[in-house]
PDB file of C-alpha atoms in Angstrom:
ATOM      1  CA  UNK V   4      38.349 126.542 111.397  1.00  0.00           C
ATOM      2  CA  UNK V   5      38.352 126.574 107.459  1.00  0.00           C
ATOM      3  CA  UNK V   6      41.937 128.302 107.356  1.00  0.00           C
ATOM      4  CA  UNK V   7      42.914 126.283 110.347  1.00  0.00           C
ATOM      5  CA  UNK V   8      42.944 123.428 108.239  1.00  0.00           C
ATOM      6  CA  UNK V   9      44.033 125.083 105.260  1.00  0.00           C
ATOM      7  CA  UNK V  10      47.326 126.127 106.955  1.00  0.00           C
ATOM      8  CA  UNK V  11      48.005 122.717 108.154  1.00  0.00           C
ATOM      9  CA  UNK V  12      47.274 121.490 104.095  1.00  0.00           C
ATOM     10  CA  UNK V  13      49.689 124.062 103.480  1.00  0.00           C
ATOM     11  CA  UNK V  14      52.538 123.090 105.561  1.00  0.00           C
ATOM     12  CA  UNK V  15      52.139 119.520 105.227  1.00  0.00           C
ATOM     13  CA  UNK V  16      52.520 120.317 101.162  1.00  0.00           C
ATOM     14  CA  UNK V  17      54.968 122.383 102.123  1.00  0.00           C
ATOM     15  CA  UNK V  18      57.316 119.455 104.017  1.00  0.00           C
ATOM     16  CA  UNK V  19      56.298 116.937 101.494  1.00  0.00           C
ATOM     17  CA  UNK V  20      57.905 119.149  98.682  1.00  0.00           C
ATOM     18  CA  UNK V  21      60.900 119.999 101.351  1.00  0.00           C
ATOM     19  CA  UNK V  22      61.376 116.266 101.671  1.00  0.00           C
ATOM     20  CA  UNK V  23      60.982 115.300  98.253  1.00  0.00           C
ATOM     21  CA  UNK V  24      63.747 118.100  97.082  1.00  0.00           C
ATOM     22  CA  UNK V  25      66.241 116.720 100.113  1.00  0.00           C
ATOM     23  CA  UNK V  26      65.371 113.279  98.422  1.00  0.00           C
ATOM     24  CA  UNK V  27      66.713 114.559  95.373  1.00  0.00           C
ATOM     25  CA  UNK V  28      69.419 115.727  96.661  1.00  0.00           C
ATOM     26  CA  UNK V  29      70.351 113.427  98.376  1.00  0.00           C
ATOM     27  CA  UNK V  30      70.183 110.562  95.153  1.00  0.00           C
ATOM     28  CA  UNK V  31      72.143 113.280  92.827  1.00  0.00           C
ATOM     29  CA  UNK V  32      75.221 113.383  95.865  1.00  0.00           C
ATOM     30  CA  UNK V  33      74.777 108.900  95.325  1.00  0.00           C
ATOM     31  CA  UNK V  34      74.935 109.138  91.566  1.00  0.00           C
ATOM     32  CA  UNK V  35      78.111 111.979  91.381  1.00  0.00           C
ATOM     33  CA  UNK V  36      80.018 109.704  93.936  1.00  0.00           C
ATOM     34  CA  UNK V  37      79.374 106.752  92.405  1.00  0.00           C
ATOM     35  CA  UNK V  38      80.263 108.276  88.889  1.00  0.00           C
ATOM     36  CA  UNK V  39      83.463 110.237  90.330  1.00  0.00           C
ATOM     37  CA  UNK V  40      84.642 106.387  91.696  1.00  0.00           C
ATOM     38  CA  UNK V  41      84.137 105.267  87.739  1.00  0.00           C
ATOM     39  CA  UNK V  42      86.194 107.915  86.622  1.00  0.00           C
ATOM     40  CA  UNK V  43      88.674 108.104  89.076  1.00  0.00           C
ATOM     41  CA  UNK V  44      89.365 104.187  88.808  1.00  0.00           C
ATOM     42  CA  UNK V  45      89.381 104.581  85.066  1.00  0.00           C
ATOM     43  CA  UNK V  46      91.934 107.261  84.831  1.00  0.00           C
ATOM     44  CA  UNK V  47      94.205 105.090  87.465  1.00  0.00           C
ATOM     45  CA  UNK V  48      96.153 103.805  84.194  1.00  0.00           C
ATOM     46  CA  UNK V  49      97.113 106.733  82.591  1.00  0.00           C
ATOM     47  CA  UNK V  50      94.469 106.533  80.214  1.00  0.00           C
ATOM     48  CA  UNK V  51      90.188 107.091  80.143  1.00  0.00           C
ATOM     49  CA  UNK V  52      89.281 105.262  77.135  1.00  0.00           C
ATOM     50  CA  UNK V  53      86.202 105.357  75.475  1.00  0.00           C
ATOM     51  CA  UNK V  54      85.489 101.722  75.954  1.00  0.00           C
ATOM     52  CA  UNK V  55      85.714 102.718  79.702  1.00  0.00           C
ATOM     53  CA  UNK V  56      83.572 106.226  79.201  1.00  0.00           C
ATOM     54  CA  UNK V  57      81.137 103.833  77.356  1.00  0.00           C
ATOM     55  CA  UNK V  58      81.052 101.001  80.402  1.00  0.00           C
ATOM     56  CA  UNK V  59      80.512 103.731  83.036  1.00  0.00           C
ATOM     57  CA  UNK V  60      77.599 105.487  80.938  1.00  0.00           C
ATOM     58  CA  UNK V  61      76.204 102.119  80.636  1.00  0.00           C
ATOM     59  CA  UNK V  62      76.678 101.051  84.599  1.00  0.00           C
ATOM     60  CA  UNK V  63      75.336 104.898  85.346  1.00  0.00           C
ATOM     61  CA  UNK V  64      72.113 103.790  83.322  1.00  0.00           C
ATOM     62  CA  UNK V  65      71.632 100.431  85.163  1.00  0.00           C
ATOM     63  CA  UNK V  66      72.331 101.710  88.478  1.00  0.00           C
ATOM     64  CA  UNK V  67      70.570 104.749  89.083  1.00  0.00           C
ATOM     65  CA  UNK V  68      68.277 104.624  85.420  1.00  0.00           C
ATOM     66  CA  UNK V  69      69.373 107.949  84.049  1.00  0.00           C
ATOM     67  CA  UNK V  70      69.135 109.076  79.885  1.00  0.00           C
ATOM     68  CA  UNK V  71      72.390 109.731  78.264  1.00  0.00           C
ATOM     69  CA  UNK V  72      71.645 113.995  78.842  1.00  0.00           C
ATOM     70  CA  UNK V  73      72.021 113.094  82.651  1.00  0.00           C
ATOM     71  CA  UNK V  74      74.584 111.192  82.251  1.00  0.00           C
ATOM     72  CA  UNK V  75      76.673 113.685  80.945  1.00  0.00           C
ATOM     73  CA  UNK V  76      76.024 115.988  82.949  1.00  0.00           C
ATOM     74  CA  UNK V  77      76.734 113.653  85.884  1.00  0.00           C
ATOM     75  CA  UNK V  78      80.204 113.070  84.099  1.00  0.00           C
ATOM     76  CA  UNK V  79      80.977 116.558  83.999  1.00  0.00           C
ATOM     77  CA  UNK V  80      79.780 117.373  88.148  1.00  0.00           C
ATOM     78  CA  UNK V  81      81.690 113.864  88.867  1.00  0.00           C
ATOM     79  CA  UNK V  82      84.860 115.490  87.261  1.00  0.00           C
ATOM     80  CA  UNK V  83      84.391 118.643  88.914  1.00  0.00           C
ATOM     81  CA  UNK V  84      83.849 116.895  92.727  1.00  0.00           C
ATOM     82  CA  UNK V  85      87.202 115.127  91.975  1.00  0.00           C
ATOM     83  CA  UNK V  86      89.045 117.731  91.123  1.00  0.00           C
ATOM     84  CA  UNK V  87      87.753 119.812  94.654  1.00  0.00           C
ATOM     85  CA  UNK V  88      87.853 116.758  96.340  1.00  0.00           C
ATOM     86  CA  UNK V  89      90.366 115.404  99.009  1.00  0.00           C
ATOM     87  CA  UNK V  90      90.567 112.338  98.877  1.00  0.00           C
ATOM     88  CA  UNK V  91      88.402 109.191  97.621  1.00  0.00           C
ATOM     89  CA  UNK V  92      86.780 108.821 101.483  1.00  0.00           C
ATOM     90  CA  UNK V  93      84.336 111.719 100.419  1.00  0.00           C
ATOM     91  CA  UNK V  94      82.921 110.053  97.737  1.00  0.00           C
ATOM     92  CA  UNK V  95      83.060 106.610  99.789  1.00  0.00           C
ATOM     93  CA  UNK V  96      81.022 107.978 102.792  1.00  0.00           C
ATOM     94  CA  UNK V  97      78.370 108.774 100.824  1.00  0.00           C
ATOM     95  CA  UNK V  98      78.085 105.441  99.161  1.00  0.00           C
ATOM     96  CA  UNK V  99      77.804 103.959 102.612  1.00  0.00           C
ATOM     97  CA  UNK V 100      75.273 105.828 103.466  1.00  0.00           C
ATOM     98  CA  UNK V 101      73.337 105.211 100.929  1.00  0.00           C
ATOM     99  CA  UNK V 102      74.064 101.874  99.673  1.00  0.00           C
ATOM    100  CA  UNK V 103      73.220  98.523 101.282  1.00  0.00           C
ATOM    101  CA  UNK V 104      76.183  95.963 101.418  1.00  0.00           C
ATOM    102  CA  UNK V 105      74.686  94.234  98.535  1.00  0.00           C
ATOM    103  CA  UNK V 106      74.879  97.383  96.254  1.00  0.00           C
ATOM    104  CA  UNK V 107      77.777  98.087  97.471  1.00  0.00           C
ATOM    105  CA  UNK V 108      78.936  94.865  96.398  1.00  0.00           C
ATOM    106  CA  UNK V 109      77.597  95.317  92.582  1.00  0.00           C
ATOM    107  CA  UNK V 110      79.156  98.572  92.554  1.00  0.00           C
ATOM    108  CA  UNK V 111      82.908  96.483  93.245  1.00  0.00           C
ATOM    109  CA  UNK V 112      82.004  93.840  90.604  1.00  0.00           C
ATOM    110  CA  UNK V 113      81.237  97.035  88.303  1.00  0.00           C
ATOM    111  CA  UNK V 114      84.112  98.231  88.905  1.00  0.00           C
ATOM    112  CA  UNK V 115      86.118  95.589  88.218  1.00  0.00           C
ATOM    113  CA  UNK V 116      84.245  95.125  84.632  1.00  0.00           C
ATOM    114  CA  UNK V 117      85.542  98.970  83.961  1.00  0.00           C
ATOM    115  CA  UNK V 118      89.242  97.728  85.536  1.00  0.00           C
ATOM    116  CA  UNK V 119      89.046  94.832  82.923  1.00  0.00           C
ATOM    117  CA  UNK V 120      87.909  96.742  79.763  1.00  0.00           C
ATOM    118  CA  UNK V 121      91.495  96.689  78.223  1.00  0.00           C
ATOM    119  CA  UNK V 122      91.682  93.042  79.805  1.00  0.00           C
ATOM    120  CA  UNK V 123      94.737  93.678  81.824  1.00  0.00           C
ATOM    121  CA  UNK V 124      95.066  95.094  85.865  1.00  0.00           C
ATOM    122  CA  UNK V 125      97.598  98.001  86.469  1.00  0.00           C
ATOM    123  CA  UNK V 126      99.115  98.065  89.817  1.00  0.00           C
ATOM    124  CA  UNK V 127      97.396 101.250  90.390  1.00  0.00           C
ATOM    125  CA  UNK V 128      94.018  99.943  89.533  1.00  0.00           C
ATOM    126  CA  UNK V 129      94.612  97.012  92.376  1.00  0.00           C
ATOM    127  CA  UNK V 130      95.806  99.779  94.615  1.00  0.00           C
ATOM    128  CA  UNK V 131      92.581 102.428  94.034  1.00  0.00           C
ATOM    129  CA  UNK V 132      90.107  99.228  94.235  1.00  0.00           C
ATOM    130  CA  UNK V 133      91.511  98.165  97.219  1.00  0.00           C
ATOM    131  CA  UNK V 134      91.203 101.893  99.305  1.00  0.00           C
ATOM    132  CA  UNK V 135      87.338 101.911  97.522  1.00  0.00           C
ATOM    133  CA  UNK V 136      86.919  98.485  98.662  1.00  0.00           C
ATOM    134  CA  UNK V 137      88.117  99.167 102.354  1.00  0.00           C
ATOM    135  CA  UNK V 138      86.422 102.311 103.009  1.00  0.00           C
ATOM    136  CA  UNK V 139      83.226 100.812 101.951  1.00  0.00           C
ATOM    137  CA  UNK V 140      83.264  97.987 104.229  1.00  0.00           C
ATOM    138  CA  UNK V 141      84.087  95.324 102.131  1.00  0.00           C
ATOM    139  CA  UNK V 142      85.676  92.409 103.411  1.00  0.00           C
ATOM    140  CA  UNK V 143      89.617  91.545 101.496  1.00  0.00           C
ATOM    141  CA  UNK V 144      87.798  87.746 100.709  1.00  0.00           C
ATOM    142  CA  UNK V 145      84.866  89.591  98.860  1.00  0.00           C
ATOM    143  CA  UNK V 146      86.903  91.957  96.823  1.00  0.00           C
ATOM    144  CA  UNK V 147      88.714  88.775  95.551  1.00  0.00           C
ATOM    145  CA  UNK V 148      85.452  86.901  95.143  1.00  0.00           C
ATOM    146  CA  UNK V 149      83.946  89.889  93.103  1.00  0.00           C
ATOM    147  CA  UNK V 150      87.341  89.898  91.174  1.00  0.00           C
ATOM    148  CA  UNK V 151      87.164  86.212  90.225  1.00  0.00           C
ATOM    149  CA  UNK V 152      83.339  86.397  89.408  1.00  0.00           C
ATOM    150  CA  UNK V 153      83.974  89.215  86.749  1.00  0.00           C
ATOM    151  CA  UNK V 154      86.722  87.345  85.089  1.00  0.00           C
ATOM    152  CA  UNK V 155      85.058  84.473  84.971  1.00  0.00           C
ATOM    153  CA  UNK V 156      82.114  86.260  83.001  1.00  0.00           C
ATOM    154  CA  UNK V 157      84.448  87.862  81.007  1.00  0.00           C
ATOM    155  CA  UNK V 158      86.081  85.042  79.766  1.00  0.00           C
ATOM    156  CA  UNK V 159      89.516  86.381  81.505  1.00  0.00           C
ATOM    157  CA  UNK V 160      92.044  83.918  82.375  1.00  0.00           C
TER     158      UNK V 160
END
């Protein structure tokens, strides 16, 4: 009876742990997609500045409460995802997945405070935030609304 119960100690320990590690998992896939949308919306211009490296270490902080060591290293995987990547959808997915439609939501308005950085909006940053916007669900009138509400607390005209 004794290693009856022991076993089933065991294996619950045993799931917990499995769980917990596909947990992990799971939030490090979130935090490289989110980062690889940073980068990949930052590099739009022509140009990754280090005001915008700085903004998306400091969103990667807020968002998923990393130290700068992770951060780096989430930088670097980010980089390397894009580069094997096909196309932004892969990163978007996941965000869905994980995100509700208000995080989703912050992640747009943070996006658009790395898109205004250099206070100005390429036509390729409008283009990129657009596709992000529409393959996570976000309605045309919110991506506008998110817009407006960053450049208002920016001071933007």
């Amino acid at each position: 009876m004794f290693d009856y119960l022991k076993k089933i100690f065991n294996e619950e320990q045993n799931n917990s742990l499995a769980e917990q590690k596909a947990s992990e998992k799971s939030n490090r896939k979130t935090e490289i997609a989110a980062c690889a949308l940073f980068i990949e919306l930052a590099k739009a211009d022509g140009e990754f500045s280090e005001d915008e490296r700085k903004l998306i270490i400091s969103e990667m902080k807020k968002t998923f409460n990393l130290d700068d060591d992770c951060i780096n290293d989430l930088i670097t995987l980010a980089e390397q995802k894009i580069k094997e990547s096909v196309s932004l959808y892969e990163f978007t997915t996941i965000i869905n997945n994980k995100f509700t439609q208000q995080e989703k939501i912050e992640l747009i308005e943070s996006l658009w405070r790395l898109i205004y950085t250099d206070q100005k909006l390429s036509t390729y940053e409008d283009h990129l935030i657009k596709i992000i916007s529409s393959t996570m669900n976000i309605e045309h009138k919110q991506l506008i609304n998110s817009k407006l509400w960053v450049k208002q607390q920016l001071g933007i005209n």
